[in-house]
Coordinates of N, CA, C and O in Angstrom, one line a residue:
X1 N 124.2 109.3 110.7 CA 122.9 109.4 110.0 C 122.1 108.1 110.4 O 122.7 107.1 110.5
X2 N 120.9 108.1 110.5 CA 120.2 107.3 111.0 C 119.4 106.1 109.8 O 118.7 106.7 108.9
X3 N 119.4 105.1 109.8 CA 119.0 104.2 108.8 C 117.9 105.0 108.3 O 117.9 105.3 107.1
X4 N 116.9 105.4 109.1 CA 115.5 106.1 108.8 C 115.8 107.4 107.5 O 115.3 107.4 106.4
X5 N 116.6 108.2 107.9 CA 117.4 109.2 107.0 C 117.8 108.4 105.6 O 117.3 108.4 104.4
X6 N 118.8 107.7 106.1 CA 119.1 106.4 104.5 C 118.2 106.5 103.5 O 118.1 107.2 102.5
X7 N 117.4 105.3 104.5 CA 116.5 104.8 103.5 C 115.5 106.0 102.9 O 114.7 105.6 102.0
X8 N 115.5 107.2 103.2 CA 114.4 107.9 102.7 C 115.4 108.5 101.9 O 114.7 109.0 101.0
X9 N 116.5 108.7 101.7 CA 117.5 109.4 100.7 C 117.5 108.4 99.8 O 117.1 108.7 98.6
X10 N 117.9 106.8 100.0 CA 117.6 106.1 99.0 C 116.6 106.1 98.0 O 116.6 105.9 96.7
X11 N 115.3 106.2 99.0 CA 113.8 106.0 97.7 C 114.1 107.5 97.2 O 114.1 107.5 95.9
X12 N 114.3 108.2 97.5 CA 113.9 109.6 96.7 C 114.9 109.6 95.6 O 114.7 110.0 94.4
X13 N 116.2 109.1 96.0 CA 117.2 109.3 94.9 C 116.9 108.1 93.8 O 117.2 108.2 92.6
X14 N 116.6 107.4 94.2 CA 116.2 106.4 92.8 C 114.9 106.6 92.6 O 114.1 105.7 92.3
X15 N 114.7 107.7 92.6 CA 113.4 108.5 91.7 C 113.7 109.6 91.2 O 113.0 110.1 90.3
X16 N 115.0 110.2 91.7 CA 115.5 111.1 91.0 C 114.5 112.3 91.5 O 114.3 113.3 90.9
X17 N 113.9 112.0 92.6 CA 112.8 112.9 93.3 C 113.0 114.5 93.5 O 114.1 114.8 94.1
X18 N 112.6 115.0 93.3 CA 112.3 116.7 93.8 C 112.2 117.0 95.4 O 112.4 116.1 96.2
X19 N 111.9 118.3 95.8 CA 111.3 118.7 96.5 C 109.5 118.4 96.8 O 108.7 118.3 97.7
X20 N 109.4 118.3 95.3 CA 107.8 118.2 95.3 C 107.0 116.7 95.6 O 105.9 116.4 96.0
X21 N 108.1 116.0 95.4 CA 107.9 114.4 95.6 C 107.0 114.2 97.4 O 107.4 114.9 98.3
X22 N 105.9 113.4 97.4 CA 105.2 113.3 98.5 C 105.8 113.1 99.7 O 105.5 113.6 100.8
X23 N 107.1 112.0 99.2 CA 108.2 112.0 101.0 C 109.2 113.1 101.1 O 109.9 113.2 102.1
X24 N 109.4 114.0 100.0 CA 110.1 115.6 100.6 C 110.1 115.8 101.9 O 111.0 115.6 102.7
X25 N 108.8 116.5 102.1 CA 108.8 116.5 103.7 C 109.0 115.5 104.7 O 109.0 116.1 105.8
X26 N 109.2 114.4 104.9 CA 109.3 113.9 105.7 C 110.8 113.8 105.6 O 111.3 113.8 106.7
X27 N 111.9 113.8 104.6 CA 112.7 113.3 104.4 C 113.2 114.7 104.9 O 114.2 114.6 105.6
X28 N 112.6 116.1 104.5 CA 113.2 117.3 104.7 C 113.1 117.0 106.7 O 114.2 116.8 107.3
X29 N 111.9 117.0 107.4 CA 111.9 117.6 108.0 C 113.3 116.6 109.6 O 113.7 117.0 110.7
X30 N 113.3 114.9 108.7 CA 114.7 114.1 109.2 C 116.1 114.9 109.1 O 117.0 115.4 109.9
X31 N 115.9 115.0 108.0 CA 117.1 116.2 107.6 C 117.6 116.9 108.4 O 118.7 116.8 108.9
X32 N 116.4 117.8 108.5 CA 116.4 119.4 109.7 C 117.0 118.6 111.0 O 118.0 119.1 111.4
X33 N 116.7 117.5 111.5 CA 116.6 117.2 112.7 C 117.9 116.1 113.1 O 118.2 115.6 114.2
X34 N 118.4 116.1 112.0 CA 120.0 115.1 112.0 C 120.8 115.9 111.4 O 122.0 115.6 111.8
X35 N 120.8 117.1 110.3 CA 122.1 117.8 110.0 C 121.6 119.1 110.2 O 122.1 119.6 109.2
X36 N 120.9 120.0 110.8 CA 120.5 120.7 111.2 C 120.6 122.2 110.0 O 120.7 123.5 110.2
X37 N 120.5 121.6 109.0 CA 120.4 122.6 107.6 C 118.8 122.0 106.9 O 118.4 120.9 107.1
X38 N 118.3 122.9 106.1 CA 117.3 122.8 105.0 C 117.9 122.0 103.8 O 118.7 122.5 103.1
X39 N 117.2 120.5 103.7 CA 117.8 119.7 102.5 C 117.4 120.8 101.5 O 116.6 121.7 101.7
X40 N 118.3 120.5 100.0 CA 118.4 120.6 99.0 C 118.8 119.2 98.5 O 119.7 118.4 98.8
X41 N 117.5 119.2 97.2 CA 117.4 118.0 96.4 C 118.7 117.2 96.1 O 118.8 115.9 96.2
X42 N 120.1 118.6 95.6 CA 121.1 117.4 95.4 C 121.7 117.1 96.5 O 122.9 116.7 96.4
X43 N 121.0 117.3 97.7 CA 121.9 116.5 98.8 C 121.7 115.3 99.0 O 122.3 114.7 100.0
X44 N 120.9 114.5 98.1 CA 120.4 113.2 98.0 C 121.7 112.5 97.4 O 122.2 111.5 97.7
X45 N 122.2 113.3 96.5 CA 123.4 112.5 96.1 C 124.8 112.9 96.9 O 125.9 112.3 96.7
X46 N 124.6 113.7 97.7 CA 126.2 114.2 98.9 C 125.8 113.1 99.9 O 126.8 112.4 100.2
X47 N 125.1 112.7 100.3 CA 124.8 111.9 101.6 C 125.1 110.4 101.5 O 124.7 109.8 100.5
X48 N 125.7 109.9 102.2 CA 126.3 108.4 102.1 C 125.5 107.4 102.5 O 125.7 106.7 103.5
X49 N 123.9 107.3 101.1 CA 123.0 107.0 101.7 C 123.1 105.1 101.2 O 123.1 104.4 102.2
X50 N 123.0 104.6 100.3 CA 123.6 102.7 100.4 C 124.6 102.5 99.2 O 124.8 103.2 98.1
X51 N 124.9 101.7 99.6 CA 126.1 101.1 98.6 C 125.3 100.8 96.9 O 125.9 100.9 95.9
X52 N 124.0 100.5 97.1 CA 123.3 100.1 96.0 C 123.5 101.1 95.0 O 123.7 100.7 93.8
X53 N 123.4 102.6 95.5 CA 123.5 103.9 94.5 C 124.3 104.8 94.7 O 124.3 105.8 94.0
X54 N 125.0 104.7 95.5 CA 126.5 105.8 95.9 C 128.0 104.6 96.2 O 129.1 105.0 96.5

């Protein structure tokens, strides 16, 4: 997973973000393009995104 992925799983999960949240898409479309599935919100918390919150 690429830092860029991380860190966008980090801000959204310490917002506790949606889909509707403004970096969704960007974060969805990293997603698509590194685990080759359609995120779902609680994949913010399956992903081994920093030590700070997982």
């Amino acid at each position: 997973m690429s830092d860029e992925l991380k860190e966008l799983c980090c801000e959204l999960a310490e917002r506790n973000a949606s889909d509707g949240h403004p970096l969704w898409p960007v974060f969805a479309a990293l997603y698509r393009l590194e685990v080759g599935t359609d995120p779902q919100p609680l994949d913010l918390f399956k992903l081994d995104c920093c030590p700070r919150h997982f």
